[in-house]
CSV table of C-alpha atoms in Angstrom, one decimal:
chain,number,residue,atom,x,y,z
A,21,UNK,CA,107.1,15.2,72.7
A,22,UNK,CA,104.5,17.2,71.0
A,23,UNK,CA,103.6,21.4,70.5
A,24,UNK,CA,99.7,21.6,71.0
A,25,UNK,CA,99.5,22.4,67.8
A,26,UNK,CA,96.6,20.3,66.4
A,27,UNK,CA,97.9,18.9,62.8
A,28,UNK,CA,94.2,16.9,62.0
A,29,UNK,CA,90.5,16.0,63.2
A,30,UNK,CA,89.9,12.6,63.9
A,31,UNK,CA,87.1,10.1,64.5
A,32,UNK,CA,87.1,7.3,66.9
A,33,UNK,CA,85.0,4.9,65.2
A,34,UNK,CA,85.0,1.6,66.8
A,35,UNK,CA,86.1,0.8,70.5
A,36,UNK,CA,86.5,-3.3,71.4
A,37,UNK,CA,87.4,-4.5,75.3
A,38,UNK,CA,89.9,-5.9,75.6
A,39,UNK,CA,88.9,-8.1,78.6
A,40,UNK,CA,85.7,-9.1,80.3
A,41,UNK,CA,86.0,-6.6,82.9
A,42,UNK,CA,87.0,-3.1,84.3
A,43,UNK,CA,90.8,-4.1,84.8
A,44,UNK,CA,91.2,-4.6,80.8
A,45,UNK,CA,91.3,-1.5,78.4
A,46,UNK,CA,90.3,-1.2,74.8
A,47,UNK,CA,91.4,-1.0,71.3
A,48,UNK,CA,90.4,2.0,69.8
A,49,UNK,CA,90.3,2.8,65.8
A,50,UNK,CA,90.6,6.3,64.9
A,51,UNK,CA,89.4,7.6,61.2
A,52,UNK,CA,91.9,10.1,60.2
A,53,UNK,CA,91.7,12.7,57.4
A,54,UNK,CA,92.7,11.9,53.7
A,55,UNK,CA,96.4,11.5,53.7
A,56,UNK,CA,97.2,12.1,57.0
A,57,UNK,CA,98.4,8.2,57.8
A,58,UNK,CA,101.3,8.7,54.8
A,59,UNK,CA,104.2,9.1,56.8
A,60,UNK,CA,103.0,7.1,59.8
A,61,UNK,CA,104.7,3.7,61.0
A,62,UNK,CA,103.4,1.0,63.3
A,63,UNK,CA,104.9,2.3,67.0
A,64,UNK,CA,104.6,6.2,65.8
A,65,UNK,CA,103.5,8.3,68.7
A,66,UNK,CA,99.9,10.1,68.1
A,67,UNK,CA,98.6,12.3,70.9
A,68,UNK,CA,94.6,11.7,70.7
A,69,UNK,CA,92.9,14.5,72.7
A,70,UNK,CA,96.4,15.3,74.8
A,71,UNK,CA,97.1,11.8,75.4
A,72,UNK,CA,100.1,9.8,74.0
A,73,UNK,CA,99.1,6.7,72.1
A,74,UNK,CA,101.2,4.2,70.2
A,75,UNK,CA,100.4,3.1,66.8
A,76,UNK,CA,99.5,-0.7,67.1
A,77,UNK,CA,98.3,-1.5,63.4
A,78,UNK,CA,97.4,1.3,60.1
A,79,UNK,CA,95.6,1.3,57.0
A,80,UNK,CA,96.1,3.9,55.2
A,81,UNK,CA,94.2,3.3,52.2
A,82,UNK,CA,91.4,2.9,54.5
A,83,UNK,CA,92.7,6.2,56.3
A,84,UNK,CA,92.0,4.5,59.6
A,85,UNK,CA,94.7,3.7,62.5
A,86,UNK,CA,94.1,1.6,66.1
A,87,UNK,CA,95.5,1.9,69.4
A,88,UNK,CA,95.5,-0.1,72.6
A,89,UNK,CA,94.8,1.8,75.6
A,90,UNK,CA,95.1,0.8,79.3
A,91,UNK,CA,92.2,0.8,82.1
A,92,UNK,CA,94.2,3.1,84.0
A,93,UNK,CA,94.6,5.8,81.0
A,94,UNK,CA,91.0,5.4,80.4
A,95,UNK,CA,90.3,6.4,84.2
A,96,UNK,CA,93.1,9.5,84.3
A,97,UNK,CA,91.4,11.2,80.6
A,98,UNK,CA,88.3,11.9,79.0
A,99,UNK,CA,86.7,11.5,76.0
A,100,UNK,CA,88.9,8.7,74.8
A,101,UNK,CA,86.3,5.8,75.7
A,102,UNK,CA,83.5,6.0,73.2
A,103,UNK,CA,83.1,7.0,69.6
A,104,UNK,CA,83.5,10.8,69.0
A,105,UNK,CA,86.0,13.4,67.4
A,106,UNK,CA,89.1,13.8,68.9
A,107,UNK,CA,92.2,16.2,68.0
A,108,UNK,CA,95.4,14.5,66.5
A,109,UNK,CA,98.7,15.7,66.5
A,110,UNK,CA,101.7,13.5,65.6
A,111,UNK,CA,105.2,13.3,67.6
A,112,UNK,CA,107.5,16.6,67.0
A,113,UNK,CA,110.6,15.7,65.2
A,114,UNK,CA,113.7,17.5,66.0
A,115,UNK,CA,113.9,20.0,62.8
A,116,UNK,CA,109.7,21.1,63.2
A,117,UNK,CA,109.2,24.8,64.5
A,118,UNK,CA,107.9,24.8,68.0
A,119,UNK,CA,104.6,26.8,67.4
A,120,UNK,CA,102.7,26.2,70.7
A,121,UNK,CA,104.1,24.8,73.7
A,122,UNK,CA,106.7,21.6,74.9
A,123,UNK,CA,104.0,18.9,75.7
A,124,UNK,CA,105.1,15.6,76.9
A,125,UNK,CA,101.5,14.2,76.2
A,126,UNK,CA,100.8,12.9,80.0
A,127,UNK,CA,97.3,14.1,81.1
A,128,UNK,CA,97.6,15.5,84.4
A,129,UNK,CA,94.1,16.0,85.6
A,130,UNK,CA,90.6,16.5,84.4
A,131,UNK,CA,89.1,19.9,84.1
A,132,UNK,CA,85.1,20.3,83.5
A,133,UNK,CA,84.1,23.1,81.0
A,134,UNK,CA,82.0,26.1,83.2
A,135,UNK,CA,80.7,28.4,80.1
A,136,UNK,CA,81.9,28.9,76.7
A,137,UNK,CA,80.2,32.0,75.6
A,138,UNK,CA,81.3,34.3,72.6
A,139,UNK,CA,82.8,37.2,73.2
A,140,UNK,CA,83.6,39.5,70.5
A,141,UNK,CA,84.8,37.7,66.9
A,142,UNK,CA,86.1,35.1,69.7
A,143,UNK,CA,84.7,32.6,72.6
A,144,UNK,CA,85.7,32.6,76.3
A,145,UNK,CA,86.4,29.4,77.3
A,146,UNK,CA,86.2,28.7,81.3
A,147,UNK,CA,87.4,25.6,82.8
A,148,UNK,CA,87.6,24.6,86.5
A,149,UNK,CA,90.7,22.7,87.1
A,150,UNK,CA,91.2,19.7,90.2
A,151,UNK,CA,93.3,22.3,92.8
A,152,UNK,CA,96.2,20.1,92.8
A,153,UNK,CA,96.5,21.6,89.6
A,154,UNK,CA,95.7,25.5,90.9
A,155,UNK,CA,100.0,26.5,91.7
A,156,UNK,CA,101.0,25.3,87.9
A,157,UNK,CA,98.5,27.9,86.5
A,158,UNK,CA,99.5,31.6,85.5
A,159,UNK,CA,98.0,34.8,84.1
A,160,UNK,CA,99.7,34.4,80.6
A,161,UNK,CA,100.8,31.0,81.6
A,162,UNK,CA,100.9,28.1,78.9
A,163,UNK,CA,98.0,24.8,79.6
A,164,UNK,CA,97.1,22.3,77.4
A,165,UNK,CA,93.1,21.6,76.8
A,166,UNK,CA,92.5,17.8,75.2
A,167,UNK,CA,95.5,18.1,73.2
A,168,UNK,CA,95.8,22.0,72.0
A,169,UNK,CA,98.6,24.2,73.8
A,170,UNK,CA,96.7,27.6,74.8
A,171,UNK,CA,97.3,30.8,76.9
A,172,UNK,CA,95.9,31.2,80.2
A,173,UNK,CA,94.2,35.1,80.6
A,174,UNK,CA,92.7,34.6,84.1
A,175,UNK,CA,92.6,32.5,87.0
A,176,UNK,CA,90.3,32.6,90.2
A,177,UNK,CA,91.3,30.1,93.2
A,178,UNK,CA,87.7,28.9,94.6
A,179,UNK,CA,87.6,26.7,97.8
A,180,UNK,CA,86.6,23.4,95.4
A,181,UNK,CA,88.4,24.3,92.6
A,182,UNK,CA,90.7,26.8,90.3
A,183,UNK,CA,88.8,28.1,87.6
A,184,UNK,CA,90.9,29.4,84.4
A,185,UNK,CA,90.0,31.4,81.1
A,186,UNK,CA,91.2,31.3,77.8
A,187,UNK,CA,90.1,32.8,74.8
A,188,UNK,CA,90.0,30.7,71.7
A,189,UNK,CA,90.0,32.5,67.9
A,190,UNK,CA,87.5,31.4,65.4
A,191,UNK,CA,90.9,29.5,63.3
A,192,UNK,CA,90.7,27.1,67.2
A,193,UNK,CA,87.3,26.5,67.0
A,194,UNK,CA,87.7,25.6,63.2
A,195,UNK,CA,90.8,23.7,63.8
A,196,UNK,CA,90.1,21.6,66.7
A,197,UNK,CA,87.4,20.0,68.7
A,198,UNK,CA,87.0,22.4,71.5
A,199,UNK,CA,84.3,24.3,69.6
A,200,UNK,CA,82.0,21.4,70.4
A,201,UNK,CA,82.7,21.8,73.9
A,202,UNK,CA,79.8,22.6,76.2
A,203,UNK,CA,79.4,23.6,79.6
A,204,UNK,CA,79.7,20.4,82.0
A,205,UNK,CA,81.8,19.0,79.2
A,206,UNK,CA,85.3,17.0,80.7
A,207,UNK,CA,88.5,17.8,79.5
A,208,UNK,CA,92.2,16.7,79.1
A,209,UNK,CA,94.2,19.2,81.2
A,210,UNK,CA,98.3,19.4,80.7
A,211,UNK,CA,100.3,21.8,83.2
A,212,UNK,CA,103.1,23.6,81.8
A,213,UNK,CA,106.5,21.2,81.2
A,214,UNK,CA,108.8,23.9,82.8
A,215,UNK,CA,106.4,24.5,85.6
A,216,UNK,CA,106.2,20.6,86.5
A,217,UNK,CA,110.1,21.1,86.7
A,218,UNK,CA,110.1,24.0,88.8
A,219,UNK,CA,107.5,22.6,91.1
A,220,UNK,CA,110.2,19.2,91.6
A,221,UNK,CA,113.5,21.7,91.9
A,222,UNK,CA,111.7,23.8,94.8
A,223,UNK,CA,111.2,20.4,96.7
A,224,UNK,CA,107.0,19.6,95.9
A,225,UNK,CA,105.7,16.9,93.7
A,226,UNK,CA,102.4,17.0,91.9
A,227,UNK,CA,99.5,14.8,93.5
A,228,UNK,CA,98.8,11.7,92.6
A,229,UNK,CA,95.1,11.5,91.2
């Protein structure tokens, strides 16, 4: 479980196949920042972007950590294919304060980035979510963008899509990757824990991709 609280930037640095074709995944080596590998363990949960990884080998010295991830993980997220920045947050563990959100680190669908304009001493951040997603979103509602637990302050159903706001402070755009985000950009999307519970108690089931 995780909070979508953000606890470090990271680098993916070097991605290797691990197969000759599209049915293999990849092994992925993430740069970390200076000390942030100090309490880690090979097997540790990491959430890269929103998505749960597992720890497969470290060097810590060399602040650097790998992970192997499956075809199918690399078809259900974004961003966790090629080199780039990603946001890291480690597993919660029982005695940490809860500052964002429960996250169970399962992507649920893929939301493309419609404009990300400042507004005030802050940015508006619209996203248009798959609408399988649409009935898990709420006005003042919690959603997870590639890994960070946010509020939602507006959604609009559309006939293709549902498109949500957010607004991000300057400390989130410092923090976290999302203020490299540009419009047509793809994004980790994570519905609500309690909602996905809800939704299974009143009889539905969320889509398969």
């Amino acid at each position: 479980m995780f909070t979508g609280i953000i606890s470090g930037l990271g680098r993916i640095v070097d991605v290797q196949a691990l197969g000759a074709d599209a049915s293999h995944g990849r092994r992925l080596t993430i740069e970390a920042p200076a000390g942030y590998l100090d309490d880690v363990q090979l097997g540790d949960s990491i959430a890269l972007n929103g998505a749960c990884m597992t720890v497969t080998r470290f060097d810590p010295a060399a602040r650097r950590f790998s992970i192997d991830i499956s075809a199918e993980s690399l078809d259900k997220t974004a961003g966790l294919g090629e080199p780039g920045a990603v946001n890291l947050e480690k597993a919660l563990r029982a005695h940490d304060r809860l500052g964002g959100h429960l996250v169970s680190g399962h992507v649920d669908g893929i939301g493309s980035v419609a404009s990300f304009e400042p507004v005030g001493e802050s940015w508006e951040l619209r996203i248009s979510a798959p609408p399988a997603l649409a009935r898990f979103l709420a006005y003042k509602g919690s959603i997870t963008v590639n890994g960070v637990s946010l509020t939602v302050n507006r959604v609009v159903d559309l006939p293709e899509s549902c498109e949500f706001s957010i607004n991000l402070i300057p400390h989130t755009i410092e923090n976290t990757t999302l203020g490299q985000l540009r419009a047509g950009h793809r994004v980790n999307l994570e519905i609500d824990l309690i909602a996905r519970y809800v939704e299974r108690m009143l009889g539905g089931s969320l889509p398969r991709h």
